[in-house]
GROMACS .gro file of C-alpha atoms in nm:
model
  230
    1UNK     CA    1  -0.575   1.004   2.375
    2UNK     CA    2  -0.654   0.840   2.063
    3UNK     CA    3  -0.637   0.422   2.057
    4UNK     CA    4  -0.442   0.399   1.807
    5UNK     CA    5  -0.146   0.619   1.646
    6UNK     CA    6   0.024   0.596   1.319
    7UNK     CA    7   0.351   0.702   1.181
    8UNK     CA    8   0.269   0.787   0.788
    9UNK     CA    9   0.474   0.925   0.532
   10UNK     CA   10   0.166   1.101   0.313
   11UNK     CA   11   0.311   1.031  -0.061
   12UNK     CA   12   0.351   0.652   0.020
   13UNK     CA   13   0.119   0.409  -0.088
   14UNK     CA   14   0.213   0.145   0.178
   15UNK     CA   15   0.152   0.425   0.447
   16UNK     CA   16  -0.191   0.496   0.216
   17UNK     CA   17  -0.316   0.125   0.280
   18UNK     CA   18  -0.357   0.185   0.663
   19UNK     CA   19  -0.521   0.519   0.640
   20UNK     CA   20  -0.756   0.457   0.427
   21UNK     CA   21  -0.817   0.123   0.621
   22UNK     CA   22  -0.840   0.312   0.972
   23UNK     CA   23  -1.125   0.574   0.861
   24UNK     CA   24  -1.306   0.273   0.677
   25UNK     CA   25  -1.312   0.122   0.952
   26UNK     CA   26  -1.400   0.401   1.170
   27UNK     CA   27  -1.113   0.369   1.396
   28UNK     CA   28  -1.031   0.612   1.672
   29UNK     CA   29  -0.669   0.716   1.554
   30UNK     CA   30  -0.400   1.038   1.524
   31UNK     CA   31  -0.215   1.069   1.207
   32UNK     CA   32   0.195   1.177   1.269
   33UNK     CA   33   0.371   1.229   0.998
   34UNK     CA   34   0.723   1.183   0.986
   35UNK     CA   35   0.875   1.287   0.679
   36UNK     CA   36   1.254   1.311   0.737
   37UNK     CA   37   1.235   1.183   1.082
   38UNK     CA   38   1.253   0.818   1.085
   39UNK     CA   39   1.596   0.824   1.197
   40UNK     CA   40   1.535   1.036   1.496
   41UNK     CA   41   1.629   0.811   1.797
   42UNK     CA   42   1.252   0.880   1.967
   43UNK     CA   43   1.165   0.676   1.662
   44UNK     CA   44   1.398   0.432   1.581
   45UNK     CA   45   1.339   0.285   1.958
   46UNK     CA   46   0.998   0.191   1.835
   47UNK     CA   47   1.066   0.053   1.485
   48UNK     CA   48   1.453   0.036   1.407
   49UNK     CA   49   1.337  -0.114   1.149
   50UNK     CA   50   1.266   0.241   0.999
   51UNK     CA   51   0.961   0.169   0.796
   52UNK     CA   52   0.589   0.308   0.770
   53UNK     CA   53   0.283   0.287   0.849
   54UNK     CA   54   0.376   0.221   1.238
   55UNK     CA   55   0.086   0.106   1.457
   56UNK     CA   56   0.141   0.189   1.826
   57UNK     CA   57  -0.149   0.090   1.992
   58UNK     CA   58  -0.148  -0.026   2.405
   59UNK     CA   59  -0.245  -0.423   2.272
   60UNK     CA   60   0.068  -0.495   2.097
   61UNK     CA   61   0.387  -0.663   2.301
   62UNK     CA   62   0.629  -0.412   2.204
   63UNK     CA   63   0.418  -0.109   2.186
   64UNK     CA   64   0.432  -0.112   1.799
   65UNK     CA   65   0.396  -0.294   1.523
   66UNK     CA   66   0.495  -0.202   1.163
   67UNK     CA   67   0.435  -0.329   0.752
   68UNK     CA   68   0.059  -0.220   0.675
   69UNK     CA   69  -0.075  -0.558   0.603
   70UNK     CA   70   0.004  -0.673   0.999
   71UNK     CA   71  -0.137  -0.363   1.089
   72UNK     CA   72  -0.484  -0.403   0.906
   73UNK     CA   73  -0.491  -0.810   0.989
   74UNK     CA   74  -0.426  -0.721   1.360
   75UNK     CA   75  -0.687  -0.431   1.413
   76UNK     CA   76  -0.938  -0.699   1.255
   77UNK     CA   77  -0.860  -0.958   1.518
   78UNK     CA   78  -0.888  -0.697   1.762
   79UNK     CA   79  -1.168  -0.528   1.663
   80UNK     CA   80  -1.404  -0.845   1.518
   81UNK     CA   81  -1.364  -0.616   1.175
   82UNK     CA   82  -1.491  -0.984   0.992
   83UNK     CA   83  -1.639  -0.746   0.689
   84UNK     CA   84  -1.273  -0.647   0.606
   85UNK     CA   85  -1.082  -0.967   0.735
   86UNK     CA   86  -1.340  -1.286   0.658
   87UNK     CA   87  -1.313  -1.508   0.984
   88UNK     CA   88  -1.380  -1.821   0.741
   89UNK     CA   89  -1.052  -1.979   0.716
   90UNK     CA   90  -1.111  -2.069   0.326
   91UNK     CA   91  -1.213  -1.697   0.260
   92UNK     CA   92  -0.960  -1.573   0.495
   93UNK     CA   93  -0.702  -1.776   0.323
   94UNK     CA   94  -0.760  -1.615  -0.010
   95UNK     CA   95  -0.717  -1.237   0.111
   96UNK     CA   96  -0.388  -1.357   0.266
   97UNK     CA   97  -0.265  -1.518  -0.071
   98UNK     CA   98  -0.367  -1.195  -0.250
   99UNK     CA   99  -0.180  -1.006   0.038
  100UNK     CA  100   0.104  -1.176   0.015
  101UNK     CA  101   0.153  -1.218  -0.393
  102UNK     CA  102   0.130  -0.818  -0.378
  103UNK     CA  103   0.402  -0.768  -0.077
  104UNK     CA  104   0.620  -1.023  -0.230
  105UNK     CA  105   0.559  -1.033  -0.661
  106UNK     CA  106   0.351  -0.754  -0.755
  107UNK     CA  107   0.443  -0.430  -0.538
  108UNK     CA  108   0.878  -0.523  -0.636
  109UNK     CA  109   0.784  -0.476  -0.994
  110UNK     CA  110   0.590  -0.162  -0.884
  111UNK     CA  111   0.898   0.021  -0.669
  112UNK     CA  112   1.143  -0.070  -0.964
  113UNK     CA  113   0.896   0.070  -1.211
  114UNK     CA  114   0.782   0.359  -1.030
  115UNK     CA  115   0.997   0.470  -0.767
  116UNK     CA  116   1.333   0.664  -1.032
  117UNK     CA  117   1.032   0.872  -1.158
  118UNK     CA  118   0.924   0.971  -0.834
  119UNK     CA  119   1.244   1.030  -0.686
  120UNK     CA  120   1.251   0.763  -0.372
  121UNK     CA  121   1.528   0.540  -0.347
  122UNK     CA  122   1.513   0.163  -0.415
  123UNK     CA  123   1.683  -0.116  -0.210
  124UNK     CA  124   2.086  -0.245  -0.209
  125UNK     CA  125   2.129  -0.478  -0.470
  126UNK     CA  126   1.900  -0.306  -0.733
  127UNK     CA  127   2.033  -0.201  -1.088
  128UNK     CA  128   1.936   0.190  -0.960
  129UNK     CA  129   2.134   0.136  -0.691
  130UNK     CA  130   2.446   0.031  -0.870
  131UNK     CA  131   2.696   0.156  -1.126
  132UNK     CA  132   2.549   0.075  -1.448
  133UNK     CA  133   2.492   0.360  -1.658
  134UNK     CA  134   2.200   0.560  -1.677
  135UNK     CA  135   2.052   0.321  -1.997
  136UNK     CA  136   2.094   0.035  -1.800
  137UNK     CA  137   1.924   0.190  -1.517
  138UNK     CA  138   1.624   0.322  -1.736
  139UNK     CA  139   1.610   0.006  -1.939
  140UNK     CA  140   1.588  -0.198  -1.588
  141UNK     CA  141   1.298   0.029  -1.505
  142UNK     CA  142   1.084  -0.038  -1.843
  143UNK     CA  143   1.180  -0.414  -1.789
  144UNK     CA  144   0.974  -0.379  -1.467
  145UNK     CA  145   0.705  -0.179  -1.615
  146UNK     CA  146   0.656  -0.416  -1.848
  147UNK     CA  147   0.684  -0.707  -1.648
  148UNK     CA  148   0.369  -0.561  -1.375
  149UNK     CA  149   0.123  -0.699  -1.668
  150UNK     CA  150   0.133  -1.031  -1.528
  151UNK     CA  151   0.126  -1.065  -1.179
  152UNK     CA  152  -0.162  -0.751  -1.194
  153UNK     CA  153  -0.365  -1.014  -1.428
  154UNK     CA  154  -0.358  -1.301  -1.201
  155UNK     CA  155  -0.546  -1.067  -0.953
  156UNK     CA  156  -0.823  -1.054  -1.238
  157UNK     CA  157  -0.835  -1.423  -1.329
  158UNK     CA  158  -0.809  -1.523  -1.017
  159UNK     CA  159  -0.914  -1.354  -0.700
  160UNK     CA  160  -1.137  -1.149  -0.875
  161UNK     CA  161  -1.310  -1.426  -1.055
  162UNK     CA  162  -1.685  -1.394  -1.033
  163UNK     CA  163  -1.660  -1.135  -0.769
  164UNK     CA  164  -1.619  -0.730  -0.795
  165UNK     CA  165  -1.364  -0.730  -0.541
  166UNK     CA  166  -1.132  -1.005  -0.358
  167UNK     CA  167  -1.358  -0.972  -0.029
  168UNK     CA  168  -1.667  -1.062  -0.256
  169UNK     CA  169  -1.923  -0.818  -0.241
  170UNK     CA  170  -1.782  -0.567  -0.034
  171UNK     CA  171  -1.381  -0.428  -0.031
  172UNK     CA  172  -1.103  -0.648   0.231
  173UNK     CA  173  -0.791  -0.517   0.330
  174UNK     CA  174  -0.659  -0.676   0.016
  175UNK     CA  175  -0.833  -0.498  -0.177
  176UNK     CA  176  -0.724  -0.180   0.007
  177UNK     CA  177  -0.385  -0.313  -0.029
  178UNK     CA  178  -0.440  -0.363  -0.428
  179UNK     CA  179  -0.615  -0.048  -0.537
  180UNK     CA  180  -0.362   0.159  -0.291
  181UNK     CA  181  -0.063   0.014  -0.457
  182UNK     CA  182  -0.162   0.092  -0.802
  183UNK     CA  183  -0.192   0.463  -0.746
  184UNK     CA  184   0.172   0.479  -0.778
  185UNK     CA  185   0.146   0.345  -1.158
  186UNK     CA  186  -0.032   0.699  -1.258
  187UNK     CA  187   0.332   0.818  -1.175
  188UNK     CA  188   0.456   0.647  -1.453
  189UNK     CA  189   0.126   0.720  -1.678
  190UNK     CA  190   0.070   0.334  -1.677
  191UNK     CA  191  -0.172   0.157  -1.940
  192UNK     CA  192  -0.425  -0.001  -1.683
  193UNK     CA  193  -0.651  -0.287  -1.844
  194UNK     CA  194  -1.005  -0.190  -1.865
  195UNK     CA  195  -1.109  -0.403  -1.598
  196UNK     CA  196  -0.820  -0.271  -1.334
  197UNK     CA  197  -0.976   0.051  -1.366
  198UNK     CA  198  -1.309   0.010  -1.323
  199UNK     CA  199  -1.183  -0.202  -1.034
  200UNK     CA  200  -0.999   0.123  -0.894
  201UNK     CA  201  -1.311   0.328  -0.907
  202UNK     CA  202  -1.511   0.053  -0.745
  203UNK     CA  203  -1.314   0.060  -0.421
  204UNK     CA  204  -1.292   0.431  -0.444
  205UNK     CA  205  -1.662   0.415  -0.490
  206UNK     CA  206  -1.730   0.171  -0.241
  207UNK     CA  207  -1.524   0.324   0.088
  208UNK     CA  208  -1.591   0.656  -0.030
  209UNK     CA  209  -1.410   0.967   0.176
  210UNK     CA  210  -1.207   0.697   0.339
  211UNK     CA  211  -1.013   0.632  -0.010
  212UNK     CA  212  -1.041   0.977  -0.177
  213UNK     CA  213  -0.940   1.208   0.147
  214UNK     CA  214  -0.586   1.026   0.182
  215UNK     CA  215  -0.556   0.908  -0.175
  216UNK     CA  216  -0.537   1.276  -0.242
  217UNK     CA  217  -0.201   1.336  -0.066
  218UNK     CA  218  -0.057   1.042  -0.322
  219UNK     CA  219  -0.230   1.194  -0.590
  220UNK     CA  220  -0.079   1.553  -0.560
  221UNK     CA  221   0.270   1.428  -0.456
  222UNK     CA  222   0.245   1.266  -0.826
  223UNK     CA  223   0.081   1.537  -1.017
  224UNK     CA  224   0.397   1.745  -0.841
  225UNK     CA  225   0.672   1.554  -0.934
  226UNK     CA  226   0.506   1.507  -1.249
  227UNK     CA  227   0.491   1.852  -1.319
  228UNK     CA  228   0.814   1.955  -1.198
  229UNK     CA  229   0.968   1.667  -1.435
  230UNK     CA  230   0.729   1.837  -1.776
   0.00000   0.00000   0.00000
């Protein structure tokens, strides 16, 4: 049996973030997809939460453990993975922080931009969720689009500073985290700054078949919805 198991949904980028982290870090690890199952009651005893990537994995208390940062933090504890997850507490720190600003600033602006043209639903309280009219909705969704500018930047000035990626010389799980995310902007046919593409390629680049083999699930769910919207 392999060590460790996850529960993916292949078109999401937060599902992305842990399978590309898993083969870059050679993990031993089966792949389940459950599309249209997360409700099933075989799965909602592991994660009622309902959300992907799951991690089940005989270490963890309950059995599983979901949210793909956790998942890449904890199988870098377990597995000493320091060239992902720095064990310096300063260095550490800083992949957190850029962890965290994405989860919580960057990747909101992301789902509101991105998620109407690619047909997956966004959260209670959103303007797509509600009854304003359909210029409302699509004005709310440039609003975000226009608002990602900002947050991506501060990734440029700041973790990036001096360094081609946030881990330094080599790609961290937040920069996993980062270059996954912004796959979903080709959905909307996003203007990237110069500098966030060549960042893109670099991670590609650097983690090789361990990006570009599961990046290519996101990439044709978007070239079909794409097409299907021409």
């Amino acid at each position: 049996m392999p060590a460790n198991t996850l529960s993916v949904l292949m078109p999401s980028v937060n599902n992305l973030t842990a399978r590309i982290f898993v083969r870059a870090a050679g993990l031993d690890f089966e792949e389940l997809d459950v599309w249209g199952k997360k409700d099933a009651p075989e799965f909602t005893r592991k994660d009622p939460a309902q959300l992907t990537p799951m991690l089940e994995e005989e270490g963890l208390p309950k059995g599983s453990l979901w949210e793909s940062c956790a998942i890449m933090q904890y199988l870098c504890n377990k597995h000493d993975l320091g060239q992902f997850y720095p064990t310096d507490p300063g260095e550490r720190a800083m992949v957190d922080s850029a962890m965290f600003y994405l989860v919580g600033t960057l990747y909101p602006l992301v789902a509101r931009a991105t998620y109407p043209a690619l047909g997956f639903p966004q959260y209670a309280g959103e303007v797509a969720t509600s009854d304003a009219g359909d210029d409302m909705k699509a004005q709310a969704q440039k609003d975000a689009e226009a608002a990602i500018a900002e947050p991506l930047d501060v990734y440029r000035a700041f973790f990036l500073e001096g360094k081609e990626f946030i881990g330094g010389s080599a790609p961290s799980i937040a920069d996993i985290r980062l270059a996954a995310t912004l796959e979903f902007l080709n959905g909307i046919d996003y203007e990237f700054p110069a500098w966030a593409k060549e960042y893109m390629t670099a991670v590609e680049t650097a983690l090789g078949e361990a990006y570009s083999e599961p990046a290519a699930d996101v990439r044709e769910f978007i070239a079909s919805v794409k097409s299907q919207a021409a």
